[in-house]
Structure formats: C-alpha cells, structure tokens
Amino acid sequence: MFDLIIEGGELIDGTGTARVRADLGVSRGKILSIGDLSAARAHERVSAQGRIVAPGFIDVHTHDDRLLLTPAAGAHPKLSQGVTTVVAGNCGVSLAPLETTNPPPPLDILGTDGWIYPDFAAYLDALDASPLAVNVACLVGHSTLRVKYMADLERPATRAESAGMAAELARALAAGAIGLSTGLYYPPAKAATAEEVIAVGAQLKAAGGIVAMHIRDEGDAIDEALREALHIGRELGVATVISHHKLVGTANHGRSVQTLAMLEQAARGQAVCFDCYPYNASSTMLLPSRVKQSSDVLVTWSGAEPGVAGRSLKELARERNQTEEEVARALQPAGAIYFAMSEDDVSRILGHPMAMIGSDGLAHDVRPHPRLWGTFPRVLGHYVREKKLFPLEAAIYKMTGLSARRFGLAGRGTLAPGHHADIVIFDEHRVAANASYEHPTEVSSGIAAVFVNGRLACRDGVSVNVDAGRVLRRQGALA
C-alpha cells in the first residue's frame, strides 16, 4: 500500500536522460516504485496526465538563512516555483556563528535583527526546531567569521585570527555544515588573502566539505580572480563552486568565451563547477563603485530613505541634480539591482554543461530582484520553451541531479526508488516566471504541485504545508 501514487505523468528523472511515461509511488516520504502502478493500492492518487513530473528543484545559491526561520504566510518564494531544497550561507555571508546588533554590509542582506547564534550548532538546532518550508543545507560564511574574529577588517588575518576562524569552521562542519563560502569582493573580506582563506578552510578536505566562492572580481580583473579561486580550491583539495558566474561592465561583454574555457581547463585537473541565474541584471548592496559599470541601477532598499525602494538611481540623480555616485552614498546602507551584463553571456554561461541554477535572491529587500520568485520557471519557460537554449531534460538536470551531486545531497535530486520524495509537477507549455522588476513578487505560472519529503507543500502556487522540510547535514565527501 502506497501513501501516494502520482500517475500518468511524463517523468524526467534528473539524470539528463529522456523522459518516460510512468507512475511514481511514495511511502513514508520516499520513492518506493516507478512504473505501471495502475493496479497498486494507495491512500491517495494524484493525476499528472499531460504534465511533467521531476525532482524538486535545488536552489544552490541562496541567502535564505533568515527567511527559513520566518513564519511563512501566503505564497512562498521558493515553494511556488518548485524548489524543495536550498543551499544557504553563500557569498561569505551566513547568519551564524555571530552575535551582533550591527552587522556590516553585506551581512545586512540577511536583516539586522536575527544575529543571535553564537555557534553554528545553535543555528542548525534553531532550524531543526522551526517549521521548514523546504530542505536546507548550510555553508559557513568566511566574512561572518572575519566579523566575529577580527576587530580590523581592512587587513589580512593574523595567524592567530586565521586559526580561530579555522577552529570555528571545524566546529560548524562537525555540527553539519556542508562547507565554506567566500565573498572576497565585499568590504569585510576584501583585504583577505588567498593564504588566509586556505588557512581558514584547512579542515574542509578531511570533513568532506566544499568551498563556494564569490570571486574577488567579476569585471575587468575576472581572469585573475578566477585563477585565485581555482588556486584556493586546489590548495584546499576540495570541490570548488564559482558562485553566480557572470561578466559585468560593457567592456567585458563577450568574455564568457574565455572564462568558460578557463573553467573547462581547470576541471580537467580539479573538481570545479559554477552556478548562475537566468537574468542579465545582478543584485547586492548599493556600491557607488558599481554605478559606472551599469546602464541603470534600481534601488531595492535604503536605510536612509526607505521611500526610494524601486526607484532608478539615474532618475534620482536627475531630480536632485547630483551624480549617481553621490546619491548612492546618501542612501546608505542600501541595496540595488545593476543592469551591467550581456544577454549573450548569460545564455552562454547558462547553457554550459557545468552550469547549475541558483537564484541568489535577497528575501529581505523591500523591492527584491525578480530572481527571488522567478528563477526556475524563467529557465523552463524563457530559456527552454521560448529560446530553446537546451532541452527540458538538460534544464532539469542543471536544477536537480547535477546540483545534488556537486553539493553531496545524498538521496536528493533524482527520481529513483529509495530517494526522498521531493517532487514537482508542472506544465511545460505554461510554466513561466511572472515576477518582473516592476512587480518582483508575482507568483509563477504552471507549477501544479510541489511535494517535500513526500508531503504536498504547494498547489498552484499556494502553500498548503510549510513544515515538510528538513535540515540536510553534511554526509561526507562530495563526488
């Protein structure tokens, strides 16, 4: 007797292989059988006739650390687009281990009032005790460690400071963190050297951890920044993820041909991959230095002037008879969306066989980038159905099986007997992202049902269960 049978759908199993028409049987939160289950008994049967049945999507690049602990009301930004698992703690920013009431930018992308966890185990325990809408695997942020262990962030760490951070990371790994993330681009870690990161991450290999890197530069100096990140990964001897790979600034449009070649070459000698999102605009803290690289900048939030959220920096500058840089400085602390990327580069990177999908959405922005709500349906609707950049099976693999393998999420990411029943049912002809820069929190179309660990969590974009997720603790070495 099955708890649930999903019948009559086109199964795309997350391995990249062709779809098959089959039924899928679930018991006790796991997939028990795939095939013709028309004669089998079940407590519940769900028809997927005319729809795709796939593994729940894995968002490998999120800043959901605090969102996970926030009681869900109404539609959920991840469940509503078919996501069943997120990787939190990216770009060097994790909510733990740090106690503070004044987190420096960009740590404040997670808000300013949730920094209450003295160690990583306390944060994971809080997640365990909370209703979780999705599964979560957690990285430890290098910048968070720096803020905890260093009074002066504008210099490299001393040997003692590096040792303190390394010991803290080791404790976090023992508690269940899956690895380390860096954000060498941002002020709290800009002064850090490669040697510092290597020293802090010394225990990653023995623990079977991973390093995910927001590299030092994604513009003019991207070649050097990639070489540094690859060097760190080699020295640590662990799988390396280049976070949200992209090229910013008009002068760098088209250079993805070279950067992808660099990554392909590196992959011949070390474990490396990258994630990306399907938009030609990025979003992070409002940095005056980024303004000239961008054709336009939208303010997502401002501590100094909350009312300007959603406004164009160019328009504000004209109204105030100031330069955009002057306005950006006056709005601090603040966040922004930067239009500085080439669609050709976005498509080339997205279509590369090494690419995984990550939203990089900022849940606490007043007017967030639409990628928070629309990343996965945008891939399926715009890039698969409309642009035909790659087959649907390849897209699903980038969102599921590849991600699970790279991040060591055992039993997730593929539809197979014995695997956890994280499942999404969607209409390949209707699926689409409705979130836009003007209306960034619109719910996507075409996602019929989402199951998390075998429990129905979302139907037609509406949350019906926000307590089916689990904390996914590190399970050993990554493939």
XYZ file of C-alpha atoms in Angstrom:
479
model
C 0.000 0.000 0.000
C 1.467 3.312 -1.105
C 0.861 6.566 0.718
C 0.731 8.352 -2.643
C 0.787 7.477 -6.323
C 1.441 10.178 -8.911
C 0.061 8.673 -12.085
C 0.160 9.275 -15.816
C 2.910 11.887 -15.935
C 5.989 12.332 -18.107
C 8.861 11.590 -15.729
C 12.128 13.487 -16.156
C 14.294 11.874 -13.520
C 17.041 14.482 -13.057
C 19.869 12.472 -14.636
C 19.674 14.140 -18.036
C 18.145 11.115 -19.729
C 14.987 11.260 -21.859
C 11.560 11.430 -20.282
C 9.384 8.361 -19.805
C 5.688 7.961 -19.117
C 5.316 6.222 -15.765
C 3.637 6.281 -12.383
C 5.534 7.065 -9.215
C 4.747 5.532 -5.826
C 5.651 7.134 -2.499
C 5.666 5.695 1.011
C 6.965 7.222 4.250
C 8.487 10.189 2.483
C 10.483 8.200 -0.048
C 10.004 6.994 -3.603
C 9.211 3.301 -3.422
C 8.490 2.393 -7.036
C 8.429 3.791 -10.578
C 6.498 2.094 -13.386
C 2.964 0.949 -14.111
C 1.179 1.252 -10.769
C -2.357 1.230 -12.124
C -3.216 -1.920 -10.131
C -1.481 -0.821 -6.937
C -3.325 0.396 -3.861
C -2.712 3.849 -2.428
C -4.165 6.162 0.195
C -4.061 8.974 -2.363
C -3.698 9.182 -6.138
C -2.701 12.366 -7.967
C -3.080 12.647 -11.724
C -0.144 14.162 -13.594
C -1.682 13.494 -17.011
C -0.224 15.885 -19.594
C 2.341 17.222 -17.139
C 5.989 16.772 -16.256
C 6.971 15.020 -13.033
C 10.514 15.944 -11.957
C 12.677 16.040 -8.856
C 12.058 19.124 -6.731
C 14.388 21.894 -7.810
C 17.531 22.597 -5.778
C 18.416 26.276 -5.404
C 22.169 26.046 -4.903
C 22.754 29.745 -4.303
C 20.516 31.444 -1.756
C 20.592 33.947 1.061
C 17.643 32.299 2.781
C 19.395 31.884 6.149
C 16.874 34.079 7.986
C 13.923 33.517 5.638
C 13.993 29.856 6.677
C 13.226 30.920 10.248
C 10.496 33.363 9.261
C 6.930 32.039 9.589
C 5.565 31.640 6.082
C 2.371 33.457 5.152
C 0.713 33.168 1.762
C 2.763 32.136 -1.264
C 6.352 31.090 -0.626
C 9.108 32.449 -2.909
C 10.757 29.039 -3.256
C 7.927 26.514 -2.991
C 5.855 28.464 -5.503
C 8.495 27.946 -8.199
C 9.080 24.250 -7.496
C 12.108 24.499 -5.208
C 12.278 21.854 -2.484
C 15.880 22.323 -1.279
C 18.047 25.407 -0.818
C 21.737 25.941 -0.084
C 22.088 28.881 2.317
C 25.101 30.850 3.570
C 26.552 31.911 0.218
C 28.907 34.771 -0.733
C 30.738 34.650 2.603
C 27.564 35.613 4.482
C 25.935 33.183 6.931
C 23.663 34.019 9.852
C 25.918 32.039 12.181
C 28.217 31.935 14.004
C 27.833 35.571 15.068
C 26.035 37.629 17.695
C 25.644 41.291 16.781
C 23.086 44.073 16.536
C 25.019 45.905 13.833
C 26.114 43.571 11.013
C 28.255 45.414 8.438
C 27.246 45.352 4.762
C 26.748 42.971 3.044
C 25.881 40.882 6.100
C 22.809 43.093 6.453
C 21.293 41.446 3.366
C 20.009 38.963 5.948
C 18.493 41.769 8.016
C 19.833 43.270 11.224
C 17.842 41.582 13.977
C 18.496 37.868 13.585
C 22.168 37.681 14.548
C 21.726 35.705 17.765
C 23.617 32.460 17.186
C 27.000 32.173 18.949
C 27.898 28.978 17.102
C 26.720 27.091 14.038
C 25.253 24.241 16.034
C 22.855 26.690 17.700
C 21.679 27.913 14.289
C 21.145 24.376 12.968
C 19.272 23.499 16.160
C 17.028 26.531 15.607
C 16.322 25.335 12.085
C 15.511 21.863 13.394
C 13.066 23.372 15.861
C 11.356 25.576 13.258
C 8.754 24.677 10.653
C 10.767 24.490 7.433
C 9.016 25.009 4.121
C 11.956 23.464 2.230
C 15.022 21.372 2.924
C 18.214 23.289 3.644
C 21.942 22.640 3.504
C 24.157 25.316 5.052
C 27.508 26.883 4.235
C 29.590 28.866 6.718
C 30.421 32.398 5.592
C 34.071 33.479 5.632
C 33.009 37.120 6.013
C 30.858 36.199 9.009
C 33.861 34.501 10.578
C 36.009 37.582 9.920
C 33.483 39.858 11.595
C 33.450 37.564 14.624
C 37.218 37.159 14.974
C 38.687 40.424 13.682
C 38.348 43.943 15.084
C 40.001 45.413 11.980
C 38.594 44.057 8.718
C 40.807 46.194 6.489
C 43.837 43.921 6.718
C 44.643 40.226 6.284
C 44.015 37.999 9.292
C 46.882 37.231 11.618
C 47.921 33.637 12.127
C 46.015 33.551 15.425
C 42.875 35.014 13.841
C 43.021 32.530 10.978
C 43.427 29.710 13.485
C 40.394 30.933 15.413
C 38.287 31.045 12.255
C 39.550 27.611 11.202
C 38.592 26.111 14.563
C 35.151 27.719 14.339
C 34.682 26.297 10.846
C 35.734 22.852 12.070
C 33.084 23.001 14.786
C 30.467 24.067 12.246
C 31.398 21.182 9.948
C 31.121 18.781 12.863
C 27.642 20.182 13.559
C 26.570 19.542 9.974
C 27.580 22.493 7.792
C 28.461 21.384 4.259
C 31.352 23.765 3.635
C 32.724 27.293 3.456
C 31.647 30.231 1.309
C 33.649 33.334 0.486
C 32.857 36.856 -0.644
C 36.270 38.356 -1.397
C 34.584 41.055 -3.485
C 32.902 42.626 -0.463
C 34.348 45.076 2.105
C 34.513 42.696 5.107
C 36.731 40.251 3.170
C 38.355 42.426 0.513
C 41.624 42.542 2.467
C 41.742 38.781 2.944
C 44.477 36.956 1.060
C 44.236 33.601 -0.668
C 46.547 32.259 2.030
C 44.080 33.354 4.701
C 41.199 31.515 3.032
C 43.355 28.406 2.659
C 44.284 28.549 6.342
C 40.675 29.018 7.451
C 39.483 26.152 5.246
C 42.199 23.723 6.271
C 39.732 21.168 7.700
C 37.417 21.093 4.678
C 39.064 18.176 2.921
C 39.105 15.875 5.937
C 35.471 16.739 6.650
C 34.343 16.184 3.067
C 33.312 19.825 2.714
C 33.062 22.155 -0.249
C 34.109 25.740 -0.939
C 31.730 28.103 -2.790
C 33.318 31.353 -3.901
C 32.007 34.764 -4.825
C 35.273 35.653 -6.512
C 37.180 38.887 -5.988
C 36.191 40.492 -9.301
C 33.600 39.767 -11.998
C 34.638 42.624 -14.278
C 37.957 43.803 -15.670
C 40.063 41.572 -13.402
C 37.959 38.426 -13.675
C 40.769 36.291 -15.115
C 42.984 36.980 -12.111
C 40.066 36.449 -9.736
C 39.233 33.075 -11.283
C 42.860 31.996 -11.069
C 42.884 32.905 -7.377
C 39.687 30.952 -6.693
C 40.936 27.900 -8.569
C 44.249 28.105 -6.689
C 42.396 28.155 -3.361
C 40.330 25.140 -4.376
C 43.432 23.196 -5.448
C 45.312 24.031 -2.261
C 42.349 23.014 -0.124
C 41.880 19.858 -2.201
C 38.085 20.194 -2.215
C 35.314 20.641 -4.749
C 35.020 24.300 -5.721
C 31.909 26.154 -6.843
C 32.274 29.505 -8.598
C 29.243 31.440 -7.438
C 26.862 33.173 -9.884
C 29.378 33.217 -12.726
C 28.938 36.338 -14.841
C 30.712 39.243 -16.575
C 29.826 42.807 -15.559
C 30.549 46.013 -17.424
C 30.248 46.734 -21.138
C 33.992 46.329 -21.663
C 33.708 42.709 -20.506
C 30.722 41.625 -22.557
C 31.614 38.529 -24.552
C 34.464 37.457 -22.292
C 32.479 34.433 -21.096
C 34.038 32.592 -24.042
C 37.411 32.908 -22.306
C 36.230 32.410 -18.728
C 34.336 29.241 -19.597
C 37.414 27.936 -21.371
C 39.432 28.620 -18.206
C 36.938 26.688 -16.120
C 36.871 23.795 -18.592
C 40.662 23.607 -18.491
C 40.692 23.709 -14.689
C 38.046 20.971 -14.485
C 40.480 18.575 -16.149
C 42.630 18.676 -13.025
C 40.324 19.579 -10.133
C 36.693 19.370 -9.062
C 35.145 22.667 -10.114
C 31.762 23.872 -11.341
C 29.656 27.022 -11.176
C 26.150 28.278 -10.637
C 24.323 31.069 -12.453
C 20.941 32.776 -12.653
C 18.858 33.479 -15.780
C 18.848 37.293 -15.731
C 21.121 39.998 -17.174
C 20.980 42.098 -14.017
C 22.625 41.376 -10.668
C 21.687 42.500 -7.159
C 23.617 43.170 -3.985
C 24.486 46.042 -1.641
C 24.425 49.513 -3.237
C 28.043 50.276 -4.117
C 28.924 53.666 -5.638
C 31.833 51.977 -7.432
C 29.405 49.766 -9.373
C 27.357 52.614 -10.855
C 29.545 53.385 -13.857
C 29.571 49.701 -14.881
C 25.778 49.671 -15.237
C 23.333 51.017 -17.805
C 20.865 51.512 -14.947
C 20.624 50.853 -11.216
C 17.407 50.200 -9.274
C 17.344 50.760 -5.522
C 15.970 47.687 -3.715
C 16.039 49.191 -0.209
C 17.560 52.114 1.668
C 18.045 52.594 5.384
C 18.440 56.354 4.946
C 15.449 56.828 2.626
C 13.087 53.835 2.650
C 10.715 55.515 0.215
C 13.115 55.249 -2.742
C 12.882 51.444 -2.979
C 12.128 50.558 -6.587
C 13.414 53.879 -7.963
C 16.070 54.310 -10.650
C 19.322 55.821 -9.416
C 19.582 57.774 -12.690
C 16.176 59.342 -12.122
C 17.005 60.200 -8.534
C 20.269 61.802 -9.636
C 18.480 63.956 -12.231
C 15.842 65.038 -9.734
C 18.475 66.033 -7.163
C 20.974 67.495 -9.592
C 23.636 65.170 -8.220
C 25.810 62.419 -9.621
C 24.597 58.856 -9.270
C 27.570 58.124 -7.021
C 26.599 60.981 -4.708
C 23.025 59.698 -4.468
C 24.294 56.157 -3.839
C 26.410 57.387 -0.934
C 23.493 59.365 0.518
C 21.200 56.306 0.513
C 23.500 54.095 2.591
C 23.016 51.493 3.838
C 21.148 50.249 0.794
C 20.727 47.543 -1.837
C 20.488 47.692 -5.607
C 19.885 45.902 -8.900
C 22.583 46.520 -11.526
C 21.964 46.234 -15.261
C 25.516 45.504 -16.371
C 25.509 42.110 -18.086
C 25.180 40.910 -21.680
C 22.326 38.557 -22.571
C 24.733 36.680 -24.852
C 26.996 35.969 -21.884
C 24.039 34.967 -19.715
C 22.848 32.459 -22.325
C 26.337 31.099 -22.988
C 27.002 30.559 -19.279
C 23.551 29.140 -18.581
C 23.854 26.692 -21.455
C 27.264 25.348 -20.437
C 27.264 21.708 -19.264
C 28.943 22.659 -15.958
C 26.287 25.232 -15.025
C 23.887 24.719 -12.132
C 20.978 27.037 -11.342
C 20.883 29.284 -8.285
C 18.602 32.246 -7.646
C 20.873 34.426 -5.462
C 17.642 36.118 -4.360
C 17.603 38.554 -1.440
C 14.484 37.833 0.564
C 14.709 40.862 2.844
C 14.939 43.563 0.171
C 11.857 45.803 0.045
C 11.778 45.528 -3.762
C 13.803 42.379 -4.481
C 15.266 41.244 -7.758
C 12.651 39.059 -9.528
C 15.064 36.137 -9.421
C 13.923 35.511 -5.815
C 10.494 34.420 -7.078
C 11.089 33.530 -10.724
C 14.465 31.892 -11.394
C 13.431 28.298 -12.054
C 10.232 28.938 -14.060
C 12.177 31.515 -16.108
C 14.687 28.846 -17.104
C 11.889 26.456 -18.053
C 9.691 28.989 -19.810
C 12.027 31.535 -21.374
C 15.240 29.610 -21.994
C 13.835 26.140 -22.714
C 10.441 26.700 -24.323
C 10.961 30.099 -25.985
C 14.690 30.359 -26.724
C 15.286 26.592 -26.994
C 18.701 27.072 -25.423
C 18.734 23.446 -24.266
C 16.271 20.526 -23.943
C 13.975 20.308 -20.954
C 15.820 17.219 -19.702
C 19.087 19.182 -19.636
C 17.444 22.056 -17.772
C 16.042 19.707 -15.124
C 19.470 18.116 -14.685
C 21.001 21.560 -14.047
C 18.359 22.184 -11.386
C 18.406 18.805 -9.678
C 20.739 15.874 -10.292
C 23.856 17.900 -11.047
C 23.251 20.140 -8.035
C 22.688 17.223 -5.655
C 25.863 15.510 -6.834
C 28.036 18.608 -6.585
C 26.788 19.524 -3.112
C 26.735 15.986 -1.740
C 22.977 15.877 -1.136
C 22.583 12.116 -0.989
C 19.207 10.710 -1.980
C 18.048 14.016 -3.472
C 17.921 15.465 -6.952
C 16.799 12.402 -8.901
C 13.654 10.305 -9.105
C 14.715 6.819 -8.084
C 13.467 4.130 -5.688
C 14.821 4.795 -2.212
C 15.312 8.516 -2.797
C 13.500 11.194 -0.845
C 10.202 12.191 -2.409
C 10.988 15.797 -3.316
C 8.844 16.174 -6.427
C 7.480 18.937 -8.646
C 4.652 18.567 -11.168
C 4.471 21.274 -13.826
C 3.014 22.119 -17.231
C 5.886 22.508 -19.690
C 3.650 24.532 -22.032
C 2.537 27.047 -19.405
C 5.355 27.315 -16.904
C 6.600 30.889 -16.749
C 8.064 33.451 -14.366
C 5.670 36.313 -13.722
C 7.970 38.202 -11.355
C 9.371 41.339 -13.006
C 11.470 44.324 -11.972
C 8.242 46.312 -11.626
C 6.351 43.542 -9.806
C 9.078 41.327 -8.314
C 6.978 39.100 -6.060
C 4.441 37.772 -8.562
C 3.868 34.026 -8.317
C 4.946 31.939 -11.304
C 2.538 30.075 -13.581
C 2.420 26.392 -14.439
C 3.747 24.840 -11.210
C 0.882 22.495 -10.392
C 2.145 20.763 -7.240
C 5.240 20.515 -5.079
C 5.953 17.678 -2.658
C 8.641 17.949 0.025
C 9.679 14.662 1.595
C 6.506 13.086 0.251
C 4.114 15.718 1.631
C 2.146 18.102 -0.551
C 3.628 21.521 0.205
C 2.311 23.734 -2.581
C -0.565 23.556 -5.065
C -0.829 26.018 -7.979
C 1.494 28.454 -6.225
C -0.378 28.392 -2.920
C 1.392 26.945 0.125
C -0.530 24.159 1.820
C 2.238 22.858 4.124
C 5.254 24.805 5.336
C 6.537 22.177 7.765
C 7.785 19.383 5.492
C 11.413 20.477 5.080
C 14.480 19.160 6.878
C 17.993 20.296 7.715
C 20.400 18.380 5.459
C 23.621 17.935 7.361
C 26.930 17.124 5.695
C 27.163 13.485 4.679
C 30.790 13.035 3.728
C 32.971 13.618 0.709
C 31.487 15.074 -2.445
C 31.632 13.483 -5.888
